[in-house]
Coordinates of C-alpha atoms and ligand atoms in Angstrom, one line a residue:
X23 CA 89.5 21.5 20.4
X24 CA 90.7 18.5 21.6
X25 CA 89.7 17.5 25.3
X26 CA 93.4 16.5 26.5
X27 CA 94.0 20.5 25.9
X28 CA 92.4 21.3 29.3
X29 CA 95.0 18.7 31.0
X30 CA 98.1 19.1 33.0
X31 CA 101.1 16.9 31.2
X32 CA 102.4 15.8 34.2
X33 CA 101.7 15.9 38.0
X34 CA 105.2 18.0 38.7
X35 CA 103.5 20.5 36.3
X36 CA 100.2 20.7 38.7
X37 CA 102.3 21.2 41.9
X38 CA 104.5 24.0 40.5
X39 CA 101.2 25.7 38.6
X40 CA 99.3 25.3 42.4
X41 CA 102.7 26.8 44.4
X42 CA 103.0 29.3 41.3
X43 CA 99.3 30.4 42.3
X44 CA 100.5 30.3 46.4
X45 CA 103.7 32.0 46.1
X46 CA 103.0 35.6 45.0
X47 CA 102.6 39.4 46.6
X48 CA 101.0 37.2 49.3
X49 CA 104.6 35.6 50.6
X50 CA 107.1 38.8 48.9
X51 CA 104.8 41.8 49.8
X52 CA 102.1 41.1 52.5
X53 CA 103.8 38.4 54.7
X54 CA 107.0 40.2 55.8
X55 CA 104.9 43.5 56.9
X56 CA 102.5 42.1 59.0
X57 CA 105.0 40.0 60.7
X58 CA 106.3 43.2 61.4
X59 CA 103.6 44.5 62.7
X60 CA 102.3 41.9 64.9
X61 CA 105.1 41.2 66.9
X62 CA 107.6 39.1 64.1
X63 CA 108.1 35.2 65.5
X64 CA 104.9 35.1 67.8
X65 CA 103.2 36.1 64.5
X66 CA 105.2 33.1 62.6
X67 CA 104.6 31.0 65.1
X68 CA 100.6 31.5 64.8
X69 CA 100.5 31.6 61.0
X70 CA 102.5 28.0 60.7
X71 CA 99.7 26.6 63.3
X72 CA 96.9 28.0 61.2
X73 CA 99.0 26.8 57.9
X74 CA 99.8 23.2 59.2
X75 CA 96.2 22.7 61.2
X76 CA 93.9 24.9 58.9
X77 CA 95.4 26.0 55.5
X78 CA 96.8 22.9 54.3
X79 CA 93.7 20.4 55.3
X80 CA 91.3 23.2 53.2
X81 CA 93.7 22.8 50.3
X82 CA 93.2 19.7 50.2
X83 CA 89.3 19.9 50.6
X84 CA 89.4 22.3 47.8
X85 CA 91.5 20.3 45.3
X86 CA 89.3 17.2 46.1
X87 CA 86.0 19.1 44.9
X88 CA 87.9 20.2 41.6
X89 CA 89.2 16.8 41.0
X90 CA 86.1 15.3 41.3
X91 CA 84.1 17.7 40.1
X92 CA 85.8 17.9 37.0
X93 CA 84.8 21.5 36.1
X94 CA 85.3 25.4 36.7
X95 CA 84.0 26.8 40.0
X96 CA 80.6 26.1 39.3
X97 CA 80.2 23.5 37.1
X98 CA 82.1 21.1 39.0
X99 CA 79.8 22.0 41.9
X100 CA 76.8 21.4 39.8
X101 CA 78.1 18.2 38.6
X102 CA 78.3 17.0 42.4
X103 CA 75.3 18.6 44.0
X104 CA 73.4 18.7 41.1
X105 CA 69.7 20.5 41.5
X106 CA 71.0 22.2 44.7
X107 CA 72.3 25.8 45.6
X108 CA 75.9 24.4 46.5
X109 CA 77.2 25.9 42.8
X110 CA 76.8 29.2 44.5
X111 CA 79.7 29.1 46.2
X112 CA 81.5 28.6 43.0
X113 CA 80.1 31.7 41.6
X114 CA 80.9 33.6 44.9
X115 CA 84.5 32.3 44.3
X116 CA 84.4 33.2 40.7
X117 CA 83.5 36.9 41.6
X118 CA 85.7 37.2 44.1
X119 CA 88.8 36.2 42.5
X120 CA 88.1 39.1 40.0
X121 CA 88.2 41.1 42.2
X122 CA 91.3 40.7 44.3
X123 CA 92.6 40.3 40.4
X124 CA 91.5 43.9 40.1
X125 CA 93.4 45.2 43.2
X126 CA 96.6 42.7 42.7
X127 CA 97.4 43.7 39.1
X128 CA 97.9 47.3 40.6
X129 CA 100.7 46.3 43.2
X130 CA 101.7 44.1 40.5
X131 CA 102.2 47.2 37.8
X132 CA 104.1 48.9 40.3
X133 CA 106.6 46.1 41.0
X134 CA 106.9 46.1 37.0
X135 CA 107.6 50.0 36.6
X136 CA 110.1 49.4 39.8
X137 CA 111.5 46.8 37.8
X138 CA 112.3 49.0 35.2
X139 CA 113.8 51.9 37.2
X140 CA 116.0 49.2 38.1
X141 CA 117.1 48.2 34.8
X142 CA 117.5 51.5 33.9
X143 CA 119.3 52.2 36.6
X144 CA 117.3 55.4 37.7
X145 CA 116.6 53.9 41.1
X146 CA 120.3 52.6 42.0
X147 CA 120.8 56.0 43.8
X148 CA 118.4 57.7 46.2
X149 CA 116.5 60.2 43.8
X150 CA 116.7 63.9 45.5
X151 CA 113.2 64.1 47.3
X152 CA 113.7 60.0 48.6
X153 CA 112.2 57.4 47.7
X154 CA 109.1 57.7 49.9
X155 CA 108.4 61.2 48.0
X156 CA 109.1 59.4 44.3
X157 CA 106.7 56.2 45.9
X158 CA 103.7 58.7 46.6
X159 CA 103.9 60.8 43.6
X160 CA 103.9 57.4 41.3
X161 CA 100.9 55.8 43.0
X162 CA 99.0 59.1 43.0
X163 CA 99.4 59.5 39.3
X164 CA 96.3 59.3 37.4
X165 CA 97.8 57.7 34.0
X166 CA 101.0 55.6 34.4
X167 CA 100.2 53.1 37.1
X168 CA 97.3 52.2 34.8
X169 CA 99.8 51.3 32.0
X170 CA 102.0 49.5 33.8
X171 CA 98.7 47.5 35.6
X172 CA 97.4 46.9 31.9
X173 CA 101.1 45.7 30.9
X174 CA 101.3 43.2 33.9
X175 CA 97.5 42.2 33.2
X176 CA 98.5 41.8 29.3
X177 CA 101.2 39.5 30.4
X178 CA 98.7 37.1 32.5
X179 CA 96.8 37.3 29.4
X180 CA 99.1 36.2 27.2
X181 CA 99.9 32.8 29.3
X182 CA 96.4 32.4 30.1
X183 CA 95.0 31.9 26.2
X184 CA 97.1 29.0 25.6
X185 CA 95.5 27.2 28.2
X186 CA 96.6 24.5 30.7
X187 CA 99.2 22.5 29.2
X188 CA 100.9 25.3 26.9
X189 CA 100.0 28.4 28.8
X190 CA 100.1 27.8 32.7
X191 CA 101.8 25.2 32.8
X192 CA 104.5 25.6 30.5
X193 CA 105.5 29.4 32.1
X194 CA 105.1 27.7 35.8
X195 CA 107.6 25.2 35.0
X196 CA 110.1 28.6 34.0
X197 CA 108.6 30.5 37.0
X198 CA 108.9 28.7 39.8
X199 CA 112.5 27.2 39.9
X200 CA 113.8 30.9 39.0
X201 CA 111.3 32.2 41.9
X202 CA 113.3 29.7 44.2
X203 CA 117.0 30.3 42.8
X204 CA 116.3 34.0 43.3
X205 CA 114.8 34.0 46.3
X206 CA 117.5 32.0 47.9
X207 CA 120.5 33.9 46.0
X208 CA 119.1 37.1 47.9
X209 CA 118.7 35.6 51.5
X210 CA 121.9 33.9 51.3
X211 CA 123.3 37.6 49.8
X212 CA 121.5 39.1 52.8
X213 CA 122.4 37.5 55.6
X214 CA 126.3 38.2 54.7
X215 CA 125.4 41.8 55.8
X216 CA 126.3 43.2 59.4
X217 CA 123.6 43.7 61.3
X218 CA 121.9 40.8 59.9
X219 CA 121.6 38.7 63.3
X220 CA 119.3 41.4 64.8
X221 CA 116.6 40.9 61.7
X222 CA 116.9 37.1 62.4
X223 CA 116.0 37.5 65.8
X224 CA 113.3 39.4 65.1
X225 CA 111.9 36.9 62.9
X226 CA 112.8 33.9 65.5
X227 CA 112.3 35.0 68.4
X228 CA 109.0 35.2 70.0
X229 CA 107.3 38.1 71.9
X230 CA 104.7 36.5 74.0
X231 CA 103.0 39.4 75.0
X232 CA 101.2 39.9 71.6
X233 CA 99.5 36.3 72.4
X234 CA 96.8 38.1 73.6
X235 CA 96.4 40.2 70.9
X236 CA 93.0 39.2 69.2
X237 CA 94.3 41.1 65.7
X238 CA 97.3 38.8 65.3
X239 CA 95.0 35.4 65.1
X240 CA 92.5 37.2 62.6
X241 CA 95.5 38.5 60.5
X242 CA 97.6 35.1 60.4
X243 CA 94.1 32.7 59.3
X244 CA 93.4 35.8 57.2
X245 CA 97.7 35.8 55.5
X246 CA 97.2 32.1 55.3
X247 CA 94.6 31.6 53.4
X248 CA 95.4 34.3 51.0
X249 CA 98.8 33.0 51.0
X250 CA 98.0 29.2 50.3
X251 CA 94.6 30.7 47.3
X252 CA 92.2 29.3 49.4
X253 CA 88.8 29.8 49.2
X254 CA 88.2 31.6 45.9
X255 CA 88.2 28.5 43.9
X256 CA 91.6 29.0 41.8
X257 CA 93.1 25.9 43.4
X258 CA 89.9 23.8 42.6
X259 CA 90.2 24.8 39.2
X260 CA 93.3 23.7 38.7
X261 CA 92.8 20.6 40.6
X262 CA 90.0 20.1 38.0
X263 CA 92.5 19.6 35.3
X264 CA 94.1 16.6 36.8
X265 CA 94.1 13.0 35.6
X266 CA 93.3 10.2 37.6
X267 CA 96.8 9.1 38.4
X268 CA 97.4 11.9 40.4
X269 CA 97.3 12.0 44.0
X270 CA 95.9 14.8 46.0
X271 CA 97.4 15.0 50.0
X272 CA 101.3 14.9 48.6
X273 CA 99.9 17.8 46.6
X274 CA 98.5 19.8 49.5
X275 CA 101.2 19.3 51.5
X276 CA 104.0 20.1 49.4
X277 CA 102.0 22.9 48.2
X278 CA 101.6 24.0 51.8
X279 CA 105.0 23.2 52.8
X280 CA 106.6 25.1 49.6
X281 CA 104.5 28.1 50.4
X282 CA 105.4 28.5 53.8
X283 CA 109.0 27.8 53.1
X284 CA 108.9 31.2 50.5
X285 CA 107.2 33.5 52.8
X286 CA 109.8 32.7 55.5
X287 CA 112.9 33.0 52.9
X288 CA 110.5 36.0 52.1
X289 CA 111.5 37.4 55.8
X290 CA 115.1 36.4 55.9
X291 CA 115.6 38.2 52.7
X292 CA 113.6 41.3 54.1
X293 CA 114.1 41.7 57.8
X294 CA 118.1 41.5 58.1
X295 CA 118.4 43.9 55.3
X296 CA 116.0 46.0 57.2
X297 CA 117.5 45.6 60.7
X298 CA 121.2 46.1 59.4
X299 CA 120.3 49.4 58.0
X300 CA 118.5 50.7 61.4
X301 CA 115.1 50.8 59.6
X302 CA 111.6 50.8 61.1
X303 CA 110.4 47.0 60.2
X304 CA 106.7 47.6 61.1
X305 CA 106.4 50.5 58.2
X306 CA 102.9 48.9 56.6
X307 CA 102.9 48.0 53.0
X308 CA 105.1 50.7 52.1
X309 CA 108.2 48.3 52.8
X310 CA 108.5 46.9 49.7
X311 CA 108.3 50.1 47.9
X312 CA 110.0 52.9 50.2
X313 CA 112.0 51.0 52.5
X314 CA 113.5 48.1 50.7
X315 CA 114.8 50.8 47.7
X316 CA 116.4 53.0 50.0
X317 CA 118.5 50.0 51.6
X318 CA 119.4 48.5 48.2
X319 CA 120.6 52.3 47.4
X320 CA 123.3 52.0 50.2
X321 CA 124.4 48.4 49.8
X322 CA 127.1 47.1 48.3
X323 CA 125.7 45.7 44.9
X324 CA 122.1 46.9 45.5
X325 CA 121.7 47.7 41.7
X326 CA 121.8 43.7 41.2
X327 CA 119.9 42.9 44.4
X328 CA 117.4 45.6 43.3
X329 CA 116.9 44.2 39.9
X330 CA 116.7 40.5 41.5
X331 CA 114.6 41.6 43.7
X332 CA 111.7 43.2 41.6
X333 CA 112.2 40.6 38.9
X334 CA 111.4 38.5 41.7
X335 CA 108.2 40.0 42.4
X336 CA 106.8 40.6 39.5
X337 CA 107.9 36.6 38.9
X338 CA 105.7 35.5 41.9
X339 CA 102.8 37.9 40.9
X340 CA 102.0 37.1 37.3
X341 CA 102.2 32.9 38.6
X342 CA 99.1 34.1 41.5
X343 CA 97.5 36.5 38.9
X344 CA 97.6 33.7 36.4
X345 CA 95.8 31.5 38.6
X346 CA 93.0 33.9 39.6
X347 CA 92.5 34.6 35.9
X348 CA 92.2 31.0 35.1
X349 CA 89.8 30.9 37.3
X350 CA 87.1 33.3 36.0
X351 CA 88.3 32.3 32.5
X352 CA 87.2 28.6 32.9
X353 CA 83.9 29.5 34.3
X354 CA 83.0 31.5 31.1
X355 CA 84.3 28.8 28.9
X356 CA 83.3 25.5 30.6
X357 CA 79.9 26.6 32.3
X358 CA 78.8 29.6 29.9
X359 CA 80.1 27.9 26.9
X360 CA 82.3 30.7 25.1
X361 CA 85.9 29.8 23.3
X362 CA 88.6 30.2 25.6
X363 CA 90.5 32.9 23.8
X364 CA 86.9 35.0 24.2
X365 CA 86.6 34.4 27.6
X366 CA 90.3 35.4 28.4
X367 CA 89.9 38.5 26.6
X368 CA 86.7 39.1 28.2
X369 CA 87.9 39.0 32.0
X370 CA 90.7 40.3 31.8
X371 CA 89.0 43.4 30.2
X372 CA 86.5 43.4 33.4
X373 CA 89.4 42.9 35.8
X374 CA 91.1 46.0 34.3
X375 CA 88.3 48.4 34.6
X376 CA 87.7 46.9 38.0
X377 CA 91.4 47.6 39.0
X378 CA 91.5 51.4 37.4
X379 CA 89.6 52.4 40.6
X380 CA 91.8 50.8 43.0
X381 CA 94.6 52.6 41.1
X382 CA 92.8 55.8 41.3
X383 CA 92.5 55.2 44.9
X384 CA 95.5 56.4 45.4
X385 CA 95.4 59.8 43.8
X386 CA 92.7 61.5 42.2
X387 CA 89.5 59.4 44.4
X388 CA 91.6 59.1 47.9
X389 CA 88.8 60.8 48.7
X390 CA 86.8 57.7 48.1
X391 CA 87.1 55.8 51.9
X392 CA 85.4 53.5 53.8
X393 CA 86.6 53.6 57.1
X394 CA 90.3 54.4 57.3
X395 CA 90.6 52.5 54.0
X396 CA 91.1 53.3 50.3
X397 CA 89.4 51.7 47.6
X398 CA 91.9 48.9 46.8
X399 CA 92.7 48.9 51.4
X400 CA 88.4 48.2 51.3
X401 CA 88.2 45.3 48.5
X402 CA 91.3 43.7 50.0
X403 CA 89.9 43.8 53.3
X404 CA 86.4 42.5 52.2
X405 CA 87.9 39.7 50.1
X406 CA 90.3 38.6 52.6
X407 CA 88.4 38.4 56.1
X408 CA 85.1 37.6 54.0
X409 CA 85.0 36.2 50.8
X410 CA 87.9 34.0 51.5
X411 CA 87.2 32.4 54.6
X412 CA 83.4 32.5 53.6
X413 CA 84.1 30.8 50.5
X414 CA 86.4 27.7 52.6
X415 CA 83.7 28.1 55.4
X416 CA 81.3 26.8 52.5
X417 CA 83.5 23.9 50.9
X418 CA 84.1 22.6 54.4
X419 CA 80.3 22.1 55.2
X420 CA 79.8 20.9 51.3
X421 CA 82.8 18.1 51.9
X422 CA 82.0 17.7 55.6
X423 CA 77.8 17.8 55.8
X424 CA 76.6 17.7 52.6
X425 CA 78.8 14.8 50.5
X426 CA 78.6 11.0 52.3
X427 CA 81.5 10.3 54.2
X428 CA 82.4 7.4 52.1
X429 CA 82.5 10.0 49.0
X430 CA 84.7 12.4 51.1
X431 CA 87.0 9.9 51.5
X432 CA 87.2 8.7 48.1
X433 CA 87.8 12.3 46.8
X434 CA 90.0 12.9 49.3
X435 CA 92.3 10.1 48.2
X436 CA 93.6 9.8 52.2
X437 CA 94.8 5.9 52.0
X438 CA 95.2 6.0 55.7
X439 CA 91.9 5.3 58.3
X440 CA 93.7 7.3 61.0
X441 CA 95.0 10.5 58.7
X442 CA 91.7 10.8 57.1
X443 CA 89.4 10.5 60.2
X444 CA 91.7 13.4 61.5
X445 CA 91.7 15.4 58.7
X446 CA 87.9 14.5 58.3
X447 CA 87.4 16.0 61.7
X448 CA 89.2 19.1 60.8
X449 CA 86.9 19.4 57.9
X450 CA 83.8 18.8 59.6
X451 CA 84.0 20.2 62.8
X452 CA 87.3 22.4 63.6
X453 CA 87.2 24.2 60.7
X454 CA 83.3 25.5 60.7
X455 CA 83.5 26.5 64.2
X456 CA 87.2 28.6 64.2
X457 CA 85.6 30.0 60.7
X458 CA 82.2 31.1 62.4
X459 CA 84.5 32.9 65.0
X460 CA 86.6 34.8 62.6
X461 CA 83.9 35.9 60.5
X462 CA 81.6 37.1 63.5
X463 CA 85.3 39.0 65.2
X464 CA 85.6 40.4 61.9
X465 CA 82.0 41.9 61.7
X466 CA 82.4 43.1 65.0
X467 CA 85.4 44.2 64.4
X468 CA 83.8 46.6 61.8
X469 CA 81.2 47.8 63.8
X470 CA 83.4 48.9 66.4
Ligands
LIG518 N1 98.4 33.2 47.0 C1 98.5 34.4 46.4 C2 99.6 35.2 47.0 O1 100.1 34.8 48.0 C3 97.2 35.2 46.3 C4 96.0 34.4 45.8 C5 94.8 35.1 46.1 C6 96.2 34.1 44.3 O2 100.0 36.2 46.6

């Protein structure tokens, strides 16, 4: 196969591929309920520090290793440390987005079958026992959910084996302007409802008393790196597949800034709706699922908004789950050597067994708990206050202590003196120490 295969065409066809990856169940699903439950703008307030400070400089890192390296997770490691250790954290990267592949395709299956109660208009009025009733008996079931979770996992799959340019690329270029028109069609739709003025306050308007709240600055480092795919090594992947024309810091930061820009169109879509409609906004991850169907059921038009909606979701999922199986998927190809049609097959057949006992989790083994956690609550939680900020931890020293400077900068591609002796900084210093606190918090956290 010809080498050009594993290429981008062109750099617009990176950037949407990377925000495809960073706009997903992340920004739609997890961003709007935690704002809710820390305390709505003092949470945004935190998580746009962390993005702006934190996130965005770490994309950067991570892209400059993939670029450079010029490989999957580990090879491109091993090509720039080679006959050291460093490759490891590739490999911990390459494991770990399996597994939060496992967990995501099951939220992702269930925004699919939603998505078809919606076009089959079974969910346009409030089924007799409510929607939370009908939410719990789906997820508890032992068969369907699996289906749909292998459909949504089959569709990744099918993007996935024709590779860079006419797989990933080619469906992000589709993807992500729809993503955006949709998004923005429903806000706009949104905020025309009464009531809507109370949801925007609640997003806007800060509540300093949760400042001192040690859970919120956990959650909003922990939200933005999931949110921007940090840490796992899907975004240096990618990055590996750039030419040399391309220039990495406008990437990160439009990356970053697109991102960002969802999650809050995300909550203007979400919490007006919510707050017009007299609902409880802090109601956990069942928002999506319980609350937001039971709204749409009593708005004018919520059979379209419902349908935009979940086509919406599932939209923003398969561009993140595409990246995470890319990821894996490149590993087995570029570093193991198999074709890449064997190696897609091959993860995405580990990722769904993986996934069936998250989905099980929910019904037959809820018996199966760690703490006050289910099995896909635990590998979420270990993957997202470990893996992940482990994973950056590691690519910050690599970049920051283990690479020259002069080699940092090159890969960096900062033209400036001044930005990349700040961001240099970040990278070195700020970074490993707020990192070092979060994971110690979150291992104390546990024990207590
Ligand atoms: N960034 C994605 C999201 O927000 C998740 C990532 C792990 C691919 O859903």
């Amino acid at each position: 196969m010809n080498q050009n295969q594993d290429q981008w065409k062109t750099r617009i066809g990176f950037m949407l591929a990377a925000m495809g990856s960073a706009v997903g169940l992340g920004n739609i699903w997890r961003f709007p309920y935690v704002t809710g439950e820390l305390g709505g703008a003092t949470f945004l307030m935190v998580y746009l520090a962390f993005v702006f400070l934190i996130g965005i400089p770490l994309l950067l890192n991570e892209f400059s290793i993939g670029k450079a390296g010029q490989k999957d997770a580990v090879g491109s490691f091993k090509n720039l440390a080679p006959n050291t250790k460093w490759h490891w954290t590739g490999f911990m990267g390459v494991v770990g987005g399996i597994l939060i592949l496992s967990f995501y395709s099951v939220v992702a299956g269930w925004s699919l079958f939603y998505l078809y109660k919606y076009i089959t208009g079974a969910y346009w009025t409030e089924p007799d026992a409510g929607f939370g009733a009908v939410f719990g008996e789906w997820i508890a079931n032992p068969l369907y959910p699996l289906l749909w979770q292998a459909l949504f996992l089959g569709l990744t799959l099918f993007i996935v084996i024709r590779g860079i340019k006419g797989g990933i690329e080619k469906a992000n270029v589709i993807l992500m302007p729809g993503l955006a028109l949709l998004m923005i069609f429903m806000a706009g739709y949104v905020l025309t409802l009464d009531g809507a003025v109370e949801g925007l306050k609640f997003l806007f308007q800060p509540d300093w008393s949760q400042l001192s709240n040690p859970k919120l600055y956990l959650t909003a480092l922990g939200q933005a790196f999931f949110s921007l795919s940090i840490g796992v090594s899907g975004m240096l992947t990618y990055a590996s597949y750039l030419k040399s024309k391309d220039r990495l810091p406008a990437a990160a930061i439009g990356v970053g800034v697109m991102d960002t820009i969802f999650a809050v169109i995300a909550g203007i879509m979400i919490f007006p709706a919510v707050f017009s409609f007299g609902l409880e906004v802090g109601s956990g991850p069942p928002l999506v699922f319980i609350t937001l169907p039971t709204i749409f059921a009593s708005m004018p038009m919520g059979n379209i908004v419902g349908v935009v909606f979940f086509v919406l979701l599932a939209m923003a999922a398969l561009s993140s789950a595409v990246s995470l199986l890319e990821l894996p998927v490149s590993f087995f190809k570029r570093t193991v050597g198999m074709s890449r049609k064997a190696a897609t097959y091959l993860c995405t057949i580990i990722i769904f067994v993986l996934g069936i006992a998250s989905s099980l989790g929910f019904g037959i083994w809820s018996g199966v708990t760690f703490g006050d956690q289910n099995i896909l609550g635990m590998i979420d939680y270990v993957t997202a206050n470990f893996v992940i900020p482990f994973g950056a931890l590691l690519m910050a020293f690599f970049v920051g202590w283990y690479l020259d400077k002069s080699q940092a900068r090159k890969n960096s591609e900062i033209q400036s003196s001044a930005m990349f002796n700040i961001w240099y900084v970040i990278i070195k210093y700020i970074v490993p120490i707020i990192l070092i606190l979060i994971v110690v918090a979150n291992l104390f956290n546990m024990t207590v």
